[in-house]
Amino acid sequence: MTDLLSVTPDAARTALADWLAGGAGRAGAGHAEPGYRVTQLVPRLWQRPAGSWEEATDLPAALRSQLAAAFPLGRLTLATTQLSRDGTEKFLWKLADGEAIESVLIPEGKRRTLCISSQVGCALGCVFCATGRMGFRRNLRASEIAGQVRELVLREVGAVPTNIVFMGMGEPLLNWDAVDTALTILNHRDGFGIGARHITVSTVGILPSLAQLAKRPEQFRLALSLHAPTAQLRHELMPIEKKYALPDVIQALTQFRRRVTLEYVLIGGKNDSLGQADELAKLARPLGALVNLLPLHPGGAPDLTPSARPRMLAFERRLKRHGVEVVLRRSRGLDISAACGQLRVELEARRKVRPQEHARVE
Ligand code: SAH
Ligand code: SF4
C-alpha cells in the first residue's frame, strides 16, 4: 500500500481517492462521496498534520481505523532537543529502524529557518565535516525528510518554518528520488506551501542529479559547497573532487539559469589567503554568484583551525573589491554543536540503548 507521506500530495490524493472508491476490491473501501472525503483527508497529511488517523476525530471512527490499517502515518520520535543561548534549537530524531538524524531550527528576526537532513551520515568524507566522519548509514525516505518539518508542526514548536535549507546531515543529491519528492511536499500548496525561493538545496555538485534539479520548473535555490578555488586544493579537502571535477561543476552551474550561492568554509592557513580570494573571485564573478563565507566549526575537524577574524574580514574585503557579492556568516548554535557540519549522531551512545540486538547477533 502507498506510504502517503513518501509520495507527492497529488499522488496521495489519487491513492486515497482510489481506495475510498473501492478500487481494485480493497478491503474496507467503497465509501460514499469519495471526492468529499479526499478533501478532508489530504490536509491531514501536511497542512494540518494528524499524529495518527485515530487523532483525526472529525472523521467517522470506522473510517479512522480503516485508514490506520491501510495507510499508517509514520512518525519520527523526538529523542532530545537542545536550545542554544542564541535561540538556535537542535532536534535529534529517532527513525523507525533505530537510526537517528538531526535538524536545526534557526530563528532570525521574522525568519525561522529549518536545516534538515537528507541521509543518515554521509559517504563523501569532506575532511572538515562531522557528518562525514560518521560515514554513510542509509538514505532517508521522503517521509523522513519532509517529516522533520511535519514533526515540528505537530509539536507546535511554532508554525511552519519560513525557510528550509538542506544543510543538515547527508548529501541531498545522492538521494535524489526522495529529495525530489520532499521538495514537492515542502513547496506544494497541499504540502507545506513554502515558496521555492525559500528552499535551498546544498550540494558538493553531484552532476547527474544537479541536472535533474535544474530541470524542475520551480525556483528552488542552489548552494554549491565549493570551499576551494582550485581543483588541487578541493581534492585535498573534498574527495568527491575525484569524481566530479571543479571545472565540470562550475560548467554545470552556468547551465542552472538561476543565481547560485557558493559556500566557502574558511580554514586557517588552508584556503584563506588573499591569493585564494582572487582565484575564488575568478570563479564567482562570471557566474554572478553570491559567496557565503562560513567560519569553520572546529567540532567537525579537530586537526583544522578556523581562520582568524581579521583574516576572514580581509578575505571578504578582497572579494568585494573584485565586485563579488559576499556575506560573512556568523556562527549560530555553537554551544550546542548545532551548526552545519556539526551534526553527528553519536553512534556509540545509540548502540548502548540497543543491547538486546547486540546479544542476539553475538
Ligand atoms: N552535503 C551537502 C549538504 C550538507 S553539509 C554539502 O556538503 O553541501 C552543509 C554545509 O555545511 C556545507 O556547505 C558544508 O560544507 C558545511 N560544513 C561542513 N562541515 C563544516 C564545518 N566543520 N564548519 C562549517 N561548515 C561546515
Ligand atoms: Fe557530506 Fe556535505 Fe559533510 Fe561533505 S560537507 S561530508 S558532502 S555532509
Short mmCIF file of N, CA, C and O in Angstrom, two decimals, residues 56-142:
data_model
loop_
_atom_site.label_atom_id
_atom_site.label_comp_id
_atom_site.label_asym_id
_atom_site.label_seq_id
_atom_site.Cartn_x
_atom_site.Cartn_y
_atom_site.Cartn_z
N ALA A 56 -7.57 12.03 14.16
CA ALA A 56 -8.36 12.90 13.27
C ALA A 56 -9.84 12.72 13.62
O ALA A 56 -10.61 12.09 12.89
N THR A 57 -10.25 13.28 14.75
CA THR A 57 -11.55 12.94 15.31
C THR A 57 -12.72 13.58 14.56
O THR A 57 -13.87 13.33 14.90
N ASP A 58 -12.41 14.39 13.55
CA ASP A 58 -13.51 14.89 12.72
C ASP A 58 -13.97 13.84 11.72
O ASP A 58 -14.95 14.06 11.00
N LEU A 59 -13.30 12.71 11.68
CA LEU A 59 -13.69 11.63 10.76
C LEU A 59 -14.47 10.57 11.52
O LEU A 59 -14.23 10.36 12.70
N PRO A 60 -15.36 9.86 10.82
CA PRO A 60 -16.08 8.77 11.48
C PRO A 60 -15.10 7.71 12.01
O PRO A 60 -14.09 7.43 11.36
N ALA A 61 -15.42 7.12 13.16
CA ALA A 61 -14.50 6.19 13.82
C ALA A 61 -14.14 5.01 12.92
O ALA A 61 -12.98 4.58 12.87
N ALA A 62 -15.13 4.47 12.19
CA ALA A 62 -14.86 3.29 11.36
C ALA A 62 -13.84 3.64 10.27
O ALA A 62 -12.90 2.87 10.01
N LEU A 63 -14.03 4.80 9.68
CA LEU A 63 -13.10 5.23 8.62
C LEU A 63 -11.70 5.40 9.20
O LEU A 63 -10.69 5.02 8.59
N ARG A 64 -11.63 5.97 10.41
CA ARG A 64 -10.32 6.19 11.03
C ARG A 64 -9.56 4.88 11.21
O ARG A 64 -8.38 4.79 10.90
N SER A 65 -10.25 3.87 11.68
CA SER A 65 -9.50 2.64 11.89
C SER A 65 -9.15 1.95 10.57
O SER A 65 -8.08 1.33 10.45
N GLN A 66 -10.00 2.10 9.56
CA GLN A 66 -9.63 1.55 8.25
C GLN A 66 -8.42 2.27 7.67
O GLN A 66 -7.52 1.65 7.10
N LEU A 67 -8.40 3.59 7.83
CA LEU A 67 -7.26 4.36 7.33
C LEU A 67 -5.98 3.97 8.07
O LEU A 67 -4.92 3.82 7.47
N ALA A 68 -6.12 3.80 9.38
CA ALA A 68 -4.94 3.45 10.19
C ALA A 68 -4.35 2.12 9.72
O ALA A 68 -3.13 1.93 9.69
N ALA A 69 -5.24 1.20 9.32
CA ALA A 69 -4.76 -0.11 8.85
C ALA A 69 -4.16 0.01 7.44
O ALA A 69 -3.13 -0.62 7.15
N ALA A 70 -4.79 0.81 6.60
CA ALA A 70 -4.37 0.86 5.19
C ALA A 70 -3.19 1.79 4.96
O ALA A 70 -2.32 1.52 4.15
N PHE A 71 -3.19 2.91 5.67
CA PHE A 71 -2.18 3.96 5.40
C PHE A 71 -1.57 4.46 6.71
O PHE A 71 -1.83 5.61 7.11
N PRO A 72 -0.81 3.64 7.42
CA PRO A 72 -0.24 4.13 8.68
C PRO A 72 0.62 5.37 8.44
O PRO A 72 1.32 5.46 7.43
N LEU A 73 0.52 6.34 9.33
CA LEU A 73 1.29 7.57 9.21
C LEU A 73 2.56 7.43 10.03
O LEU A 73 2.53 7.45 11.26
N GLY A 74 3.69 7.26 9.33
CA GLY A 74 4.97 7.05 10.02
C GLY A 74 5.39 8.31 10.76
O GLY A 74 5.14 9.42 10.30
N ARG A 75 6.01 8.13 11.90
CA ARG A 75 6.46 9.27 12.71
C ARG A 75 7.96 9.20 12.95
O ARG A 75 8.56 8.13 12.92
N LEU A 76 8.55 10.35 13.23
CA LEU A 76 9.90 10.40 13.78
C LEU A 76 9.71 10.63 15.27
O LEU A 76 8.84 11.39 15.67
N THR A 77 10.53 9.99 16.08
CA THR A 77 10.38 10.16 17.52
C THR A 77 11.43 11.15 17.99
O THR A 77 12.61 10.99 17.69
N LEU A 78 10.99 12.13 18.75
CA LEU A 78 11.95 13.11 19.25
C LEU A 78 12.73 12.48 20.41
O LEU A 78 12.16 12.09 21.41
N ALA A 79 14.05 12.35 20.23
CA ALA A 79 14.87 11.77 21.30
C ALA A 79 15.34 12.86 22.27
O ALA A 79 15.20 12.72 23.47
N THR A 80 15.89 13.95 21.72
CA THR A 80 16.29 15.07 22.58
C THR A 80 16.21 16.38 21.80
O THR A 80 16.27 16.38 20.58
N THR A 81 16.09 17.47 22.54
CA THR A 81 16.27 18.80 21.94
C THR A 81 17.29 19.53 22.78
O THR A 81 17.45 19.26 23.96
N GLN A 82 17.98 20.45 22.12
CA GLN A 82 18.93 21.31 22.84
C GLN A 82 18.72 22.72 22.36
O GLN A 82 18.64 22.97 21.16
N LEU A 83 18.64 23.65 23.30
CA LEU A 83 18.41 25.04 22.95
C LEU A 83 19.68 25.84 23.21
O LEU A 83 20.24 25.80 24.31
N SER A 84 20.14 26.54 22.17
CA SER A 84 21.36 27.34 22.31
C SER A 84 21.03 28.68 22.96
O SER A 84 19.90 29.15 22.90
N ARG A 85 22.05 29.32 23.52
CA ARG A 85 21.86 30.67 24.09
C ARG A 85 21.37 31.65 23.04
O ARG A 85 20.69 32.61 23.35
N ASP A 86 21.73 31.41 21.76
CA ASP A 86 21.30 32.37 20.73
C ASP A 86 19.95 32.01 20.11
O ASP A 86 19.55 32.59 19.10
N GLY A 87 19.25 31.04 20.71
CA GLY A 87 17.90 30.72 20.24
C GLY A 87 17.85 29.58 19.23
O GLY A 87 16.78 29.08 18.90
N THR A 88 19.01 29.15 18.75
CA THR A 88 19.06 28.02 17.82
C THR A 88 18.68 26.75 18.58
O THR A 88 19.09 26.55 19.72
N GLU A 89 17.86 25.90 17.93
CA GLU A 89 17.42 24.70 18.63
C GLU A 89 17.72 23.47 17.78
O GLU A 89 17.46 23.45 16.58
N LYS A 90 18.29 22.47 18.42
CA LYS A 90 18.65 21.25 17.70
C LYS A 90 17.72 20.12 18.12
O LYS A 90 17.44 19.96 19.30
N PHE A 91 17.26 19.35 17.16
CA PHE A 91 16.37 18.22 17.42
C PHE A 91 17.06 16.93 16.98
O PHE A 91 17.56 16.85 15.86
N LEU A 92 17.07 15.96 17.86
CA LEU A 92 17.57 14.63 17.49
C LEU A 92 16.37 13.71 17.34
O LEU A 92 15.60 13.52 18.27
N TRP A 93 16.19 13.19 16.12
CA TRP A 93 15.04 12.34 15.81
C TRP A 93 15.48 10.89 15.71
O TRP A 93 16.45 10.59 15.03
N LYS A 94 14.72 10.01 16.31
CA LYS A 94 14.90 8.57 16.14
C LYS A 94 14.00 8.10 15.00
O LYS A 94 12.83 8.48 14.95
N LEU A 95 14.53 7.29 14.11
CA LEU A 95 13.76 6.75 13.00
C LEU A 95 13.24 5.37 13.38
O LEU A 95 13.70 4.77 14.35
N ALA A 96 12.31 4.87 12.57
CA ALA A 96 11.64 3.61 12.92
C ALA A 96 12.64 2.46 13.08
O ALA A 96 12.42 1.56 13.89
N ASP A 97 13.73 2.47 12.34
CA ASP A 97 14.68 1.35 12.40
C ASP A 97 15.79 1.60 13.42
O ASP A 97 16.80 0.88 13.42
N GLY A 98 15.65 2.63 14.26
CA GLY A 98 16.65 2.87 15.30
C GLY A 98 17.76 3.83 14.88
O GLY A 98 18.54 4.26 15.72
N GLU A 99 17.83 4.17 13.58
CA GLU A 99 18.81 5.17 13.17
C GLU A 99 18.38 6.53 13.71
O GLU A 99 17.27 6.68 14.22
N ALA A 100 19.25 7.52 13.61
CA ALA A 100 18.92 8.83 14.15
C ALA A 100 19.47 9.92 13.24
O ALA A 100 20.49 9.74 12.57
N ILE A 101 18.75 11.03 13.21
CA ILE A 101 19.18 12.20 12.42
C ILE A 101 18.92 13.46 13.23
O ILE A 101 18.20 13.42 14.23
N GLU A 102 19.47 14.57 12.75
CA GLU A 102 19.24 15.83 13.44
C GLU A 102 18.70 16.88 12.48
O GLU A 102 18.98 16.85 11.29
N SER A 103 17.93 17.81 13.03
CA SER A 103 17.61 19.05 12.31
C SER A 103 17.82 20.22 13.26
O SER A 103 17.84 20.04 14.47
N VAL A 104 17.99 21.40 12.68
CA VAL A 104 18.30 22.58 13.49
C VAL A 104 17.38 23.72 13.08
O VAL A 104 17.26 24.03 11.89
N LEU A 105 16.73 24.34 14.06
CA LEU A 105 15.85 25.47 13.82
C LEU A 105 16.58 26.75 14.20
O LEU A 105 17.04 26.88 15.33
N ILE A 106 16.70 27.66 13.23
CA ILE A 106 17.48 28.89 13.45
C ILE A 106 16.57 30.10 13.31
O ILE A 106 16.22 30.48 12.19
N PRO A 107 16.16 30.70 14.42
CA PRO A 107 15.34 31.91 14.31
C PRO A 107 16.20 33.13 14.02
O PRO A 107 17.31 33.24 14.55
N GLU A 108 15.72 34.01 13.18
CA GLU A 108 16.49 35.19 12.78
C GLU A 108 15.48 36.26 12.40
O GLU A 108 14.97 36.27 11.29
N GLY A 109 15.15 37.13 13.34
CA GLY A 109 14.10 38.12 13.08
C GLY A 109 12.79 37.40 12.81
O GLY A 109 12.39 36.51 13.56
N LYS A 110 12.17 37.74 11.68
CA LYS A 110 10.89 37.10 11.35
C LYS A 110 11.08 35.74 10.69
O LYS A 110 10.12 35.00 10.50
N ARG A 111 12.32 35.45 10.31
CA ARG A 111 12.60 34.17 9.65
C ARG A 111 12.76 33.07 10.66
O ARG A 111 13.34 33.26 11.72
N ARG A 112 12.30 31.87 10.26
CA ARG A 112 12.60 30.67 11.04
C ARG A 112 13.10 29.64 10.05
O ARG A 112 12.33 29.06 9.30
N THR A 113 14.41 29.45 10.01
CA THR A 113 14.99 28.55 9.02
C THR A 113 15.20 27.18 9.65
O THR A 113 15.78 27.08 10.73
N LEU A 114 14.69 26.14 8.98
CA LEU A 114 14.95 24.79 9.46
C LEU A 114 15.98 24.14 8.55
O LEU A 114 15.82 24.09 7.33
N CYS A 115 17.06 23.67 9.18
CA CYS A 115 18.14 22.99 8.47
C CYS A 115 17.85 21.49 8.59
O CYS A 115 17.80 20.96 9.71
N ILE A 116 17.61 20.82 7.46
CA ILE A 116 17.17 19.42 7.54
C ILE A 116 18.20 18.45 6.95
O ILE A 116 19.04 18.82 6.15
N SER A 117 18.08 17.20 7.37
CA SER A 117 18.97 16.14 6.92
C SER A 117 18.35 15.38 5.76
O SER A 117 17.12 15.28 5.67
N SER A 118 19.20 14.84 4.90
CA SER A 118 18.71 14.07 3.75
C SER A 118 19.20 12.63 3.77
O SER A 118 18.70 11.78 3.05
N GLN A 119 20.23 12.35 4.57
CA GLN A 119 20.74 10.99 4.71
C GLN A 119 21.14 10.77 6.18
O GLN A 119 21.36 11.74 6.90
N VAL A 120 21.25 9.51 6.58
CA VAL A 120 21.85 9.21 7.88
C VAL A 120 23.35 9.08 7.62
O VAL A 120 23.78 8.16 6.94
N GLY A 121 24.13 10.05 8.12
CA GLY A 121 25.56 10.08 7.83
C GLY A 121 25.80 10.58 6.41
O GLY A 121 24.89 11.13 5.77
N CYS A 122 27.02 10.42 5.94
CA CYS A 122 27.36 10.85 4.57
C CYS A 122 28.58 10.07 4.12
O CYS A 122 29.52 9.86 4.89
N ALA A 123 28.56 9.69 2.85
CA ALA A 123 29.65 8.86 2.31
C ALA A 123 30.83 9.68 1.83
O ALA A 123 31.86 9.12 1.48
N LEU A 124 30.71 11.01 1.78
CA LEU A 124 31.67 11.78 0.99
C LEU A 124 32.92 12.23 1.73
O LEU A 124 33.90 12.65 1.10
N GLY A 125 32.90 12.15 3.05
CA GLY A 125 34.13 12.31 3.83
C GLY A 125 34.91 13.60 3.62
O GLY A 125 36.15 13.57 3.63
N CYS A 126 34.23 14.75 3.47
CA CYS A 126 34.96 16.02 3.44
C CYS A 126 35.72 16.15 4.77
O CYS A 126 35.17 15.83 5.82
N VAL A 127 36.96 16.61 4.69
CA VAL A 127 37.84 16.47 5.87
C VAL A 127 37.42 17.34 7.05
O VAL A 127 37.83 17.09 8.17
N PHE A 128 36.60 18.37 6.78
CA PHE A 128 36.23 19.30 7.85
C PHE A 128 34.89 18.99 8.47
O PHE A 128 34.41 19.71 9.34
N CYS A 129 34.22 17.92 8.04
CA CYS A 129 32.80 17.73 8.35
C CYS A 129 32.55 16.60 9.34
O CYS A 129 33.01 15.47 9.14
N ALA A 130 31.79 16.90 10.38
CA ALA A 130 31.49 15.91 11.41
C ALA A 130 30.59 14.79 10.88
O ALA A 130 30.78 13.62 11.21
N THR A 131 29.63 15.15 10.02
CA THR A 131 28.76 14.12 9.46
C THR A 131 29.58 13.15 8.61
O THR A 131 29.37 11.94 8.63
N GLY A 132 30.52 13.72 7.85
CA GLY A 132 31.37 12.89 7.01
C GLY A 132 32.13 11.86 7.83
O GLY A 132 32.35 10.73 7.38
N ARG A 133 32.51 12.22 9.03
CA ARG A 133 33.28 11.29 9.86
C ARG A 133 32.44 10.10 10.34
O ARG A 133 32.97 9.06 10.71
N MET A 134 31.10 10.29 10.34
CA MET A 134 30.22 9.17 10.72
C MET A 134 30.22 8.07 9.68
O MET A 134 29.85 6.95 9.96
N GLY A 135 30.52 8.45 8.43
CA GLY A 135 30.33 7.51 7.33
C GLY A 135 28.86 7.48 6.92
O GLY A 135 28.04 8.20 7.49
N PHE A 136 28.56 6.64 5.93
CA PHE A 136 27.19 6.59 5.39
C PHE A 136 26.43 5.46 6.05
O PHE A 136 26.93 4.34 6.14
N ARG A 137 25.22 5.73 6.51
CA ARG A 137 24.38 4.67 7.09
C ARG A 137 23.25 4.30 6.11
O ARG A 137 23.14 3.18 5.69
N ARG A 138 22.42 5.28 5.76
CA ARG A 138 21.41 5.00 4.73
C ARG A 138 20.76 6.29 4.24
O ARG A 138 20.90 7.34 4.87
N ASN A 139 20.06 6.16 3.12
CA ASN A 139 19.26 7.29 2.62
C ASN A 139 18.02 7.47 3.47
O ASN A 139 17.47 6.50 4.00
N LEU A 140 17.54 8.69 3.57
CA LEU A 140 16.24 8.93 4.19
C LEU A 140 15.15 8.76 3.14
O LEU A 140 15.36 9.03 1.96
N ARG A 141 13.97 8.33 3.59
CA ARG A 141 12.79 8.32 2.73
C ARG A 141 12.24 9.74 2.66
O ARG A 141 12.52 10.56 3.54
N ALA A 142 11.40 10.01 1.65
CA ALA A 142 10.80 11.35 1.54
C ALA A 142 10.03 11.68 2.82
O ALA A 142 10.06 12.81 3.31
#
